[in-house]
Amino acid sequence: MTEIQFRSDFGVELVDSMGGDHSIVRAARVSSGSEAGDEKRDKGLINFLARDRHGSPFEATVFQFKIDVPLFVAREWFRHRIGSFNEVSGRYKILEPVFYMPAEERPMKQIGKPGAYTFEPGTITQARHSRVMHRQVAEMAWMAYEDQLALGVAREVARNVLPVSIFTSFYWTVNGRSLLNFLSLRHVTDDTTVPTFPLWEIDQAAGRVEELAKQVAPEAFAAFNKHGRVTP
Amino acid sequence: MTEIQFRSDFGVELVDSMGGDHSIVRAARVSSGSEAGDEKRDKGLINFLARDRHGSPFEATVFQFKIDVPLFVAREWFRHRIGSFNEVSGRYKILEPVFYMPAEERPMKQIGKPGAYTFEPGTITQARHSRVMHRQVAEMAWMAYEDQLALGVAREVARNVLPVSIFTSFYWTVNGRSLLNFLSLRHVTDDTTVPTFPLWEIDQAAGRVEELAKQVAPEAFAAFNKHGRVTP
Amino acid sequence: MTEIQFRSDFGVELVDSMGGDHSIVRAARVSSGSEAGDEKRDKGLINFLARDRHGSPFEATVFQFKIDVPLFVAREWFRHRIGSFNEVSGRYKILEPVFYMPAEERPMKQIGKPGAYTFEPGTITQARHSRVMHRQVAEMAWMAYEDQLALGVAREVARNVLPVSIFTSFYWTVNGRSLLNFLSLRHVTDDTTVPTFPLWEIDQAAGRVEELAKQVAPEAFAAFNKHGRVTP
Amino acid sequence: MTEIQFRSDFGVELVDSMGGDHSIVRAARVSSGSEAGDEKRDKGLINFLARDRHGSPFEATVFQFKIDVPLFVAREWFRHRIGSFNEVSGRYKILEPVFYMPAEERPMKQIGKPGAYTFEPGTITQARHSRVMHRQVAEMAWMAYEDQLALGVAREVARNVLPVSIFTSFYWTVNGRSLLNFLSLRHVTDDTTVPTFPLWEIDQAAGRVEELAKQVAPEAFAAFNKHGRVTP
């Protein structure tokens, strides 16, 4: 059996981008026909756009990421319809034996009602048991996958046994406005004012996305945070 | 342990719809300002729209389905971005122990290259072995899921061990044009002229979708088939 | 010359709809797997969805309107990309001589800076002069349109002379969530908390849309208004 | 009166872009997990994607254009919903007196039925008369616009008298797949196999768009043309 690998982190790479703060400003200025300003006025304009939710200029900047996350995280990601995805296919490709293993800091215990859970660390027993289950199922499922492949069963049938903890890879092309919408819902910070309760794992990965994206359009992110992380 | 259930079929229910052939005709006639015609002229108009790919009038009819399929089928379904989804949440709900089991008619053997596979029935050994693997992994994973829940592990963590063969349920609200695009890619018939190689399972489920939808807009589907199942 | 007509109001007709409050509730309940509730619990659920911005269930209700507005209003309407349009074509059809004339209550004077204008009624001279200009240009342009048609010039060329005050007609098919987004931006009420400064004419027409739509999904609109008319 | 300007051409500028053929290839290869190839294999892959309509990798390349066209052309352009627009606002800005004038090569006479017109050059009388009408209406409307502004009438009211021949400017951000869809419908070449009858003016402008875009992704355009200009 191929040796399988467990990981608790997520892969987030900024592959490419188009524009930045300057293209947001440029797109906004066409509406009013105002002249290009200096740095300070541009910053003020971006701030105004975020505050008053003039969202369309934020679509003039585009990002492309390569993302490596477990299937259960990818499923949430793909719910965001304004953007483009290209993903590893379990029909075309023999998958890689890389599975998710919750890290120690992953809260294990949920309290409260659907839509308003809070989470606590969980007991040592809970964490240990859950991690053992993650490992055992991944190992058995991978063996079942490889056995079927060895017998000549089609990839697209054999993969049915794999758990949603298996990692997948995809390219994500997304404009700035749709990205801010994603981050408003999937990454919570002290500035968050929008009611949202993201899955712990997507929150971690989305945080990495934000770190990279804000280097491309720092003023846009500053304004987004200043105004409560509401989608413009 | 809760007794688990295996199924080889898919749940497809037409929950609601808006309009039909008449609303396609009505939407088309606003462009040219032509008078409402008799049945024969309406049929001719729909035929013309499909042939010449005037697609927007097909958006004037809307369908809502309730779909029950395994996760690996749902993942393909959700790639279709023009439409709306509401799905069972493994974060909020204790899932049902219903898993996919390939039926005898499911071809098991793939031949050729990615993007151009053909499939053959597979040997008895292949089919039998694959079905055993489907069963064993599902049983073990379900046990691991229930064990974690019994220990108080959060639902959204415990479910990570479940395989993509588990069933999910969702409502799908989709307009007629987007539905025809889905069917052009996911359900192959003798009329298909678009190059497409859908997964066997989604082809089956999409076929059920088409049976129900064509009762709502029979002339639209007749024209779609007549013109090679190309998205208008 | 065909006699031309001036109008100051807008045509808004609810042609068809699918679902209502009950389909929002049904779509939401599939996530948590909760049982259908009584009327009071359904109302509470819709309120929760609007408050916490669980927007996707609002996509399970669909509306279809027939809209008659001047081109300059239609142009703003068509900026809303989540929805479907079928419009009168000036290429295919000889247009109707119906033009917009500002009513007395239309504020005529703008004060302040782009993005933060306020409006005042305007002097009698302003109003009278503007109305005369609307009339004279419409009359001259219509004559120029008909003259070209009489000479055999193509419709799609002749219509270039027509002003944006001419009325157009279109069908608009839109789901509940996208409709609420439209209304949050284009119709201001005492409940509005989102920063927005809609054009006076689209505000009037959108108000008519809201009156009709809220009869289809009264609890959804009650919750929308209660929570500041923020798009869920 | 400000002197007004007539133009018969269209402004099309490629402002920015992200990726090109290589990003289409990269996005496609993630699905099958195949290794990066040499130039010849990459070309073959793009050809395969276009032929078999694997469209999503074409979304991995993005273009941004600045477009100057008359309103009646912009209205068709904005019907393409997968993409982003930022346009001059007649509410915020005093517009420029630039109007469309049909050039001599613009066919003036339409023959046949809606949806299947053909066009012929038109007589000298038709062309001359139409051009005079374009000029006279533009001049009178512009005077009526300036008169209202001089009296203090709000910009958003005064502009109602302007004809759809007036020029507008907008930024258009669009991914490669949506761009190919636009070009398949709006620019006809000898390679076109899709039934479409674009407006003469948008066909001209779209041709300029294509010239610029194909320098960014030459193999993608070669494959698009080779396979009948069908949207992948």
PDB file of C-alpha atoms in Angstrom, chain A residues 6-9 70 99-104 130-136 165 167:
ATOM      1  CA  PHE A   6      -1.952  13.285   7.123  1.00  0.00           C
ATOM      2  CA  ARG A   7      -1.896  17.027   7.288  1.00  0.00           C
ATOM      3  CA  SER A   8      -3.600  19.623   9.481  1.00  0.00           C
ATOM      4  CA  ASP A   9      -2.809  22.715   7.459  1.00  0.00           C
ATOM      5  CA  PRO A  70     -10.031  18.619   2.271  1.00  0.00           C
ATOM      6  CA  PHE A  99      -5.932  13.203   4.376  1.00  0.00           C
ATOM      7  CA  TYR A 100      -6.968  15.771   6.924  1.00  0.00           C
ATOM      8  CA  MET A 101      -6.145  15.302  10.596  1.00  0.00           C
ATOM      9  CA  PRO A 102      -7.598  17.828  13.083  1.00  0.00           C
ATOM     10  CA  ALA A 103      -4.835  19.720  14.859  1.00  0.00           C
ATOM     11  CA  GLU A 104      -4.800  20.204  18.622  1.00  0.00           C
ATOM     12  CA  SER A 130     -11.606  11.604  16.858  1.00  0.00           C
ATOM     13  CA  ARG A 131      -8.047  11.609  15.586  1.00  0.00           C
ATOM     14  CA  VAL A 132      -7.860   7.826  15.757  1.00  0.00           C
ATOM     15  CA  MET A 133     -11.112   7.573  13.800  1.00  0.00           C
ATOM     16  CA  HIS A 134      -9.794   9.989  11.175  1.00  0.00           C
ATOM     17  CA  ARG A 135      -6.700   7.850  10.802  1.00  0.00           C
ATOM     18  CA  GLN A 136      -8.353   4.451  10.722  1.00  0.00           C
ATOM     19  CA  SER A 165     -11.271  14.298   4.710  1.00  0.00           C
ATOM     20  CA  PHE A 167      -7.402  16.614   0.149  1.00  0.00           C
TER      21      PHE A 167
END
